[in-house]
Amino acid sequence: MNRRRLGPNIEWLGSIDWNRRLFDALIPTPHGTSYNAYLVRGQDKTVLVDTVDPAKKDDLFHQLAGVERLDAVIIQHVEQDHSGALPDVLDRYPDASVLATPKAVSMIEDHLGVPAERITPVEDGETLDLGGEKLEFLHAPWVHWPETMLTYVRGQRVLLTCDLFGSHLATSSLFASGDDRMLPAAKRYFAEIMMPFSSAIRGYLNRLESGRYPIEMIAPSHGPVVDSPETILSAYRRWTGDDTQNLVVIPYATMHGSTGRMVDHLASALTERQVAVQPFDMAITDLGDLAMSLVDARTVVFAAPAVLVGPHPAMVTAAYLVGALRPKFRVACVIGSYGWACQTQERIESLVKRPNLEWLSPVLIKGQPRKETWEALDRLADEIADRHAAA
Ligand code: FEO
């Protein structure tokens, strides 16, 4: 694929990875992804913003054919899916410097082997005049690593955001308006990558919406370019905000059926009380689907059978992920069946590690569920419904 034009002096480069189905040996990417880079030209200088995953560097070099000089490569984020081709780009353009945040300097050395002498740190708010076009760098730590920054192309009113506002979506559409899968893909991406950093992102949204940065396009380094920025900005406002929905998410595992029957009963009891419920069997669940549901959930119920005396390993994974992703639910509970002894509750709580979380009394039973189990689950459904009604 050749370079594609975003505006008079800015072009998309990159690679569409149609077949990638897993990221970081963890995150499912059912719709593939892309690694986007951008070429910005002024009258005096030409810069490349980000590169591509090293496995796709040939695509980038094909697109750089005819670009005789690069004055700088701007590395907004050091993770290798964006920076991995940097050493090859610097070999080809020996006069190009690397611009990145001060925090990124040692990370570029460590992750890519590029010597610090080649890297020029840029401060927050610093500008780079290309001649008739000006770039402004906005430090934005934790979207997604601590060294990240955004680049505002003032003349074009284009904001380059690397991971922020991105989506794992392989599409032939350059612009999001050409593919209505973008917003669901962006929500999945937010849930998997950005949700732990919601508080920082709210601050960046305030800055971007302060009036100082009129934006006509948001150009992330995954997925299509967002040509109606309000779509993604308002979605991020919702996703990073405190509001939750009347929704209970139940990650669960079941071995001989007892915990599964408890989940079925609780799901029915919640439904009868007009509480929406989404159970996820961790043996078969796409972790991205679970993460997406957590963006909106008001309550999470961990349904775990015991393996030996602790939670089933699939539920250890679920609890660890919920803790790591830091969704905004406020109520939690543990239910499940065990064989002879049980430390499920305390181990799951220690994995979730969330302050200000209300843990309802668990429903943990020895062996098969019985009449008292169904009654306890009905009481749990009442408690959850009451809290949702009061929210
Ligand atoms: Fe797409 Fe954090 O890299």
XYZ file of C-alpha atoms and ligand atoms in Angstrom:
394
model
C 0.000 0.000 0.000
C 1.300 3.449 -0.888
C 1.304 6.580 1.237
C -2.125 8.154 1.616
C -2.820 11.851 1.902
C -4.475 13.310 4.999
C -3.909 16.952 4.111
C -1.678 19.246 2.063
C 1.454 18.381 4.030
C 0.634 15.259 5.994
C 0.448 11.678 4.789
C -0.411 8.314 6.305
C 2.192 5.612 6.117
C 2.161 2.260 7.812
C 1.024 -1.285 7.574
C -2.327 -2.984 7.881
C -1.928 -6.272 9.738
C -5.019 -8.110 8.529
C -4.192 -11.409 10.190
C -2.894 -10.474 13.603
C -5.068 -12.231 16.156
C -3.150 -11.735 19.388
C -1.243 -8.856 20.932
C 1.291 -9.134 23.747
C 0.583 -12.891 23.877
C -2.581 -11.828 25.727
C -4.990 -9.535 23.917
C -7.219 -10.991 21.198
C -7.413 -8.840 18.047
C -10.334 -10.418 16.174
C -10.341 -7.654 13.560
C -6.563 -7.407 13.041
C -4.835 -4.078 13.520
C -2.661 -1.502 11.809
C 0.551 0.313 12.673
C 0.243 3.889 11.458
C 3.042 6.376 10.940
C 2.750 9.888 9.559
C 4.955 11.972 7.303
C 4.709 15.724 7.867
C 6.459 18.124 5.515
C 7.188 21.812 5.840
C 9.126 24.052 3.518
C 12.300 23.421 5.493
C 11.943 20.109 7.260
C 10.348 16.707 6.857
C 9.608 14.480 9.834
C 8.293 10.982 10.330
C 6.039 10.460 13.337
C 6.330 6.918 14.718
C 7.371 3.889 12.673
C 5.828 0.405 12.483
C 6.165 -3.018 14.026
C 9.544 -4.393 12.905
C 7.845 -7.343 11.199
C 6.250 -4.808 8.836
C 9.222 -2.573 8.152
C 9.294 -3.495 4.450
C 5.895 -1.820 4.050
C 7.276 1.347 5.585
C 10.373 1.384 3.414
C 8.252 0.869 0.318
C 6.309 3.984 1.304
C 9.440 5.976 2.046
C 10.655 5.524 -1.522
C 11.250 9.002 -2.912
C 11.619 10.584 0.521
C 15.237 11.635 0.188
C 15.643 13.334 3.532
C 14.182 13.010 6.999
C 15.196 15.667 9.469
C 13.730 13.876 12.440
C 11.817 10.827 13.565
C 9.373 11.625 16.334
C 8.860 8.712 18.681
C 5.655 9.290 20.589
C 5.785 5.910 22.337
C 8.611 3.408 22.687
C 6.597 0.182 22.552
C 7.956 -1.807 19.653
C 4.792 -1.994 17.554
C 5.450 1.713 16.850
C 9.152 2.160 17.397
C 10.499 -1.210 16.333
C 11.563 -0.125 12.850
C 13.390 2.955 14.182
C 16.935 1.499 13.999
C 16.418 0.626 10.329
C 14.955 4.051 9.578
C 17.955 5.713 11.232
C 20.323 3.554 9.190
C 18.638 4.773 6.050
C 18.527 8.406 7.167
C 21.814 8.890 9.037
C 21.262 12.629 9.498
C 17.858 12.258 11.115
C 17.609 12.951 14.813
C 15.108 11.299 17.132
C 12.705 13.495 19.087
C 10.996 12.066 22.148
C 10.136 12.941 25.729
C 13.012 13.057 28.229
C 11.588 9.930 29.837
C 11.786 8.113 26.520
C 15.511 8.660 25.989
C 16.770 5.814 28.140
C 13.841 3.643 27.089
C 14.780 4.029 23.422
C 18.330 3.055 24.332
C 17.177 0.052 26.338
C 14.496 -1.258 24.011
C 15.975 -0.402 20.622
C 19.709 0.055 21.101
C 19.663 3.598 19.703
C 22.410 5.666 21.401
C 21.312 8.635 23.506
C 23.467 11.008 21.408
C 21.050 10.447 18.570
C 18.016 11.485 20.626
C 16.864 15.031 21.375
C 14.425 15.305 24.271
C 11.489 17.660 23.771
C 9.645 19.381 26.576
C 5.923 19.575 27.072
C 4.560 22.402 24.924
C 7.759 22.666 22.884
C 7.241 23.429 19.205
C 9.101 22.453 16.078
C 8.885 24.766 13.078
C 9.025 22.815 9.818
C 8.658 25.947 7.691
C 5.045 26.858 7.097
C 3.939 24.129 9.487
C 4.434 23.862 13.194
C 4.323 20.871 15.495
C 3.604 21.091 19.196
C 4.479 18.254 21.559
C 2.121 17.445 24.412
C 3.513 15.159 27.050
C 0.902 12.554 27.930
C 2.393 9.998 30.286
C 0.552 6.700 30.633
C -1.132 6.457 27.283
C 0.178 3.845 27.329
C 3.634 3.851 28.942
C 5.172 6.585 31.117
C 7.110 8.174 28.250
C 4.238 8.845 25.843
C 3.390 12.108 24.120
C 1.024 13.483 21.492
C 1.924 15.688 18.525
C -0.325 18.503 17.371
C 0.064 19.559 13.736
C -1.183 23.093 14.081
C -1.575 24.112 10.454
C -3.615 21.042 9.629
C -5.401 20.857 12.989
C -4.464 17.198 13.170
C -3.660 15.522 16.483
C -1.339 12.522 16.307
C -1.953 10.332 19.329
C -0.152 6.979 18.942
C -2.041 4.478 21.164
C -4.528 6.994 22.583
C -7.867 6.971 20.719
C -6.653 3.994 18.667
C -8.416 0.801 17.680
C -7.221 -2.644 16.749
C -8.998 -2.654 13.414
C -7.602 -3.652 10.047
C -9.571 -1.770 7.429
C -9.009 -0.452 3.948
C -10.764 2.760 5.017
C -8.298 5.497 5.771
C -10.970 7.309 7.769
C -13.187 6.037 10.563
C -16.279 7.432 8.858
C -15.768 4.752 6.225
C -15.981 1.838 8.647
C -18.712 1.714 11.290
C -16.755 -0.935 13.215
C -14.400 1.764 14.494
C -16.274 2.795 17.646
C -16.803 -0.754 19.002
C -13.168 -1.523 18.163
C -12.073 1.679 19.909
C -14.084 0.724 23.002
C -12.455 -2.703 23.055
C -9.065 -1.019 22.682
C -9.846 1.437 25.479
C -10.922 -1.417 27.739
C -7.839 -3.505 27.074
C -5.167 -0.804 26.998
C -6.335 2.567 28.297
C -8.832 1.879 31.078
C -6.180 1.707 33.847
C -5.190 5.266 32.943
C -8.669 6.811 32.939
C -7.781 9.451 35.486
C -4.795 10.715 33.465
C -6.861 10.634 30.274
C -9.527 12.857 31.803
C -6.801 15.452 32.331
C -5.688 15.163 28.710
C -9.274 15.532 27.506
C -9.564 18.755 29.508
C -6.399 20.062 27.884
C -7.447 19.054 24.376
C -10.887 20.604 24.834
C -9.542 23.839 26.335
C -9.861 25.644 23.004
C -6.116 25.801 22.420
C -6.108 22.805 20.107
C -8.857 22.935 17.482
C -8.948 19.418 16.062
C -10.235 18.357 12.671
C -8.720 14.881 12.705
C -7.336 12.524 15.305
C -4.698 10.266 13.808
C -3.770 7.383 16.101
C -1.156 4.753 15.366
C -3.665 1.867 15.366
C -6.840 1.762 13.279
C -8.401 4.357 11.021
C -7.950 8.116 11.267
C -10.870 9.673 13.148
C -12.289 12.350 10.875
C -15.088 13.323 13.244
C -13.069 13.817 16.460
C -16.099 14.533 18.633
C -17.139 10.896 18.155
C -14.106 9.544 19.933
C -13.656 12.436 22.356
C -17.201 12.119 23.692
C -16.851 8.333 23.879
C -13.676 8.718 25.928
C -15.470 11.187 28.190
C -18.087 8.501 28.869
C -15.670 5.639 29.253
C -13.314 7.490 31.602
C -16.146 9.081 33.589
C -17.585 7.805 36.863
C -20.990 6.762 35.530
C -21.747 3.056 35.425
C -24.667 1.132 33.977
C -27.197 -1.135 35.605
C -25.012 -4.111 34.708
C -23.507 -7.037 36.603
C -20.568 -8.830 35.022
C -19.942 -12.403 36.170
C -16.639 -13.970 35.147
C -16.848 -17.639 36.107
C -15.402 -21.100 35.825
C -17.119 -24.374 36.530
C -15.646 -27.850 36.852
C -18.464 -30.255 37.723
C -21.348 -27.867 37.153
C -22.128 -26.604 40.668
C -20.678 -23.103 40.243
C -22.194 -22.931 36.754
C -25.638 -23.670 38.196
C -25.113 -20.929 40.785
C -24.243 -18.479 38.003
C -27.354 -19.457 36.060
C -29.537 -18.950 39.124
C -28.014 -15.582 39.996
C -28.256 -14.400 36.386
C -31.972 -15.277 36.338
C -32.580 -13.658 39.720
C -30.871 -10.452 38.597
C -32.781 -10.418 35.329
C -36.064 -10.763 37.227
C -35.021 -7.700 39.229
C -34.400 -5.667 36.038
C -30.644 -5.813 36.441
C -28.707 -6.566 33.255
C -26.187 -9.364 33.536
C -23.313 -10.645 31.419
C -21.736 -13.969 32.473
C -18.369 -14.910 30.945
C -17.165 -18.514 31.066
C -13.423 -18.010 31.431
C -12.716 -21.338 29.713
C -13.929 -19.934 26.400
C -14.228 -16.170 26.844
C -12.510 -13.635 24.614
C -10.750 -11.451 27.184
C -11.484 -8.365 25.090
C -15.234 -9.012 25.412
C -14.866 -9.289 29.173
C -12.798 -6.096 29.310
C -15.389 -4.208 27.234
C -18.189 -5.185 29.584
C -16.135 -3.962 32.530
C -16.099 -0.425 31.108
C -19.778 -0.095 32.022
C -20.328 -2.568 34.877
C -21.594 -1.382 38.239
C -21.017 -4.742 39.963
C -18.685 -7.693 39.348
C -19.420 -11.135 40.771
C -16.518 -13.585 40.679
C -17.852 -17.115 40.446
C -15.050 -19.517 41.262
C -14.914 -23.181 42.113
C -11.998 -24.201 44.293
C -8.948 -25.987 42.953
C -7.378 -27.451 46.068
C -8.450 -24.635 48.408
C -7.947 -21.564 46.208
C -9.854 -20.176 43.239
C -9.725 -22.020 39.923
C -6.696 -20.726 37.939
C -8.981 -19.296 35.245
C -10.549 -17.150 37.955
C -7.128 -16.146 39.254
C -6.533 -14.770 35.754
C -9.927 -13.059 35.751
C -9.359 -11.448 39.144
C -5.845 -10.359 38.220
C -7.094 -8.770 34.983
C -9.947 -6.994 36.710
C -7.472 -5.622 39.228
C -5.004 -4.570 36.561
C -7.570 -2.934 34.261
C -9.033 -0.872 37.122
C -12.612 -0.583 35.890
C -14.903 1.714 37.843
C -17.398 -0.785 39.364
C -18.059 -0.194 43.044
C -19.636 -3.455 44.260
C -18.160 -6.966 44.163
C -18.899 -10.427 45.461
C -17.532 -13.963 45.307
C -19.680 -17.041 44.834
C -18.785 -20.664 44.112
C -18.523 -24.245 45.205
C -15.587 -25.957 46.925
C -14.607 -29.492 47.828
C -13.421 -29.550 51.433
C -11.960 -26.136 52.375
C -12.018 -22.713 50.789
C -9.843 -19.581 50.632
C -11.482 -18.309 47.467
C -12.795 -15.046 48.870
C -9.569 -13.768 50.394
C -7.432 -14.778 47.430
C -9.692 -13.080 44.892
C -9.888 -9.939 47.011
C -6.095 -9.834 47.216
C -5.856 -10.058 43.423
C -8.469 -7.397 42.710
C -6.803 -5.019 45.183
C -9.252 -2.179 44.867
C -9.793 0.463 47.536
C -13.310 1.858 47.957
C -14.863 -1.372 46.743
C -17.820 -2.777 48.626
C -17.547 -6.552 48.949
C -20.930 -8.148 49.607
C -21.087 -11.308 51.709
C -19.915 -14.261 49.617
C -22.015 -17.277 48.740
C -19.533 -20.130 49.008
C -20.866 -23.656 49.395
C -19.403 -27.088 50.004
C -20.430 -29.433 47.214
C -23.678 -29.114 45.300
C -26.035 -26.140 45.546
C -29.227 -26.791 47.490
C -32.300 -24.908 48.664
C -30.330 -22.658 51.029
C -27.932 -21.806 48.173
C -30.730 -20.588 45.933
C -32.105 -18.527 48.822
C -28.688 -17.002 49.489
C -28.293 -16.135 45.799
C -31.756 -14.551 45.779
C -30.727 -12.399 48.759
C -27.542 -11.471 46.917
C -29.588 -10.467 43.878
C -31.758 -8.297 46.166
C -28.687 -6.598 47.629
C -27.223 -5.899 44.188
C -30.534 -4.605 42.830
C -30.891 -2.297 45.853
C -27.425 -0.847 45.299
C -28.050 -0.364 41.605
C -31.340 1.346 42.281
C -29.617 3.705 44.709
C -26.772 4.584 42.328
Fe 0.497 0.161 20.304
Fe 1.564 0.610 23.554
O 1.692 0.176 21.747
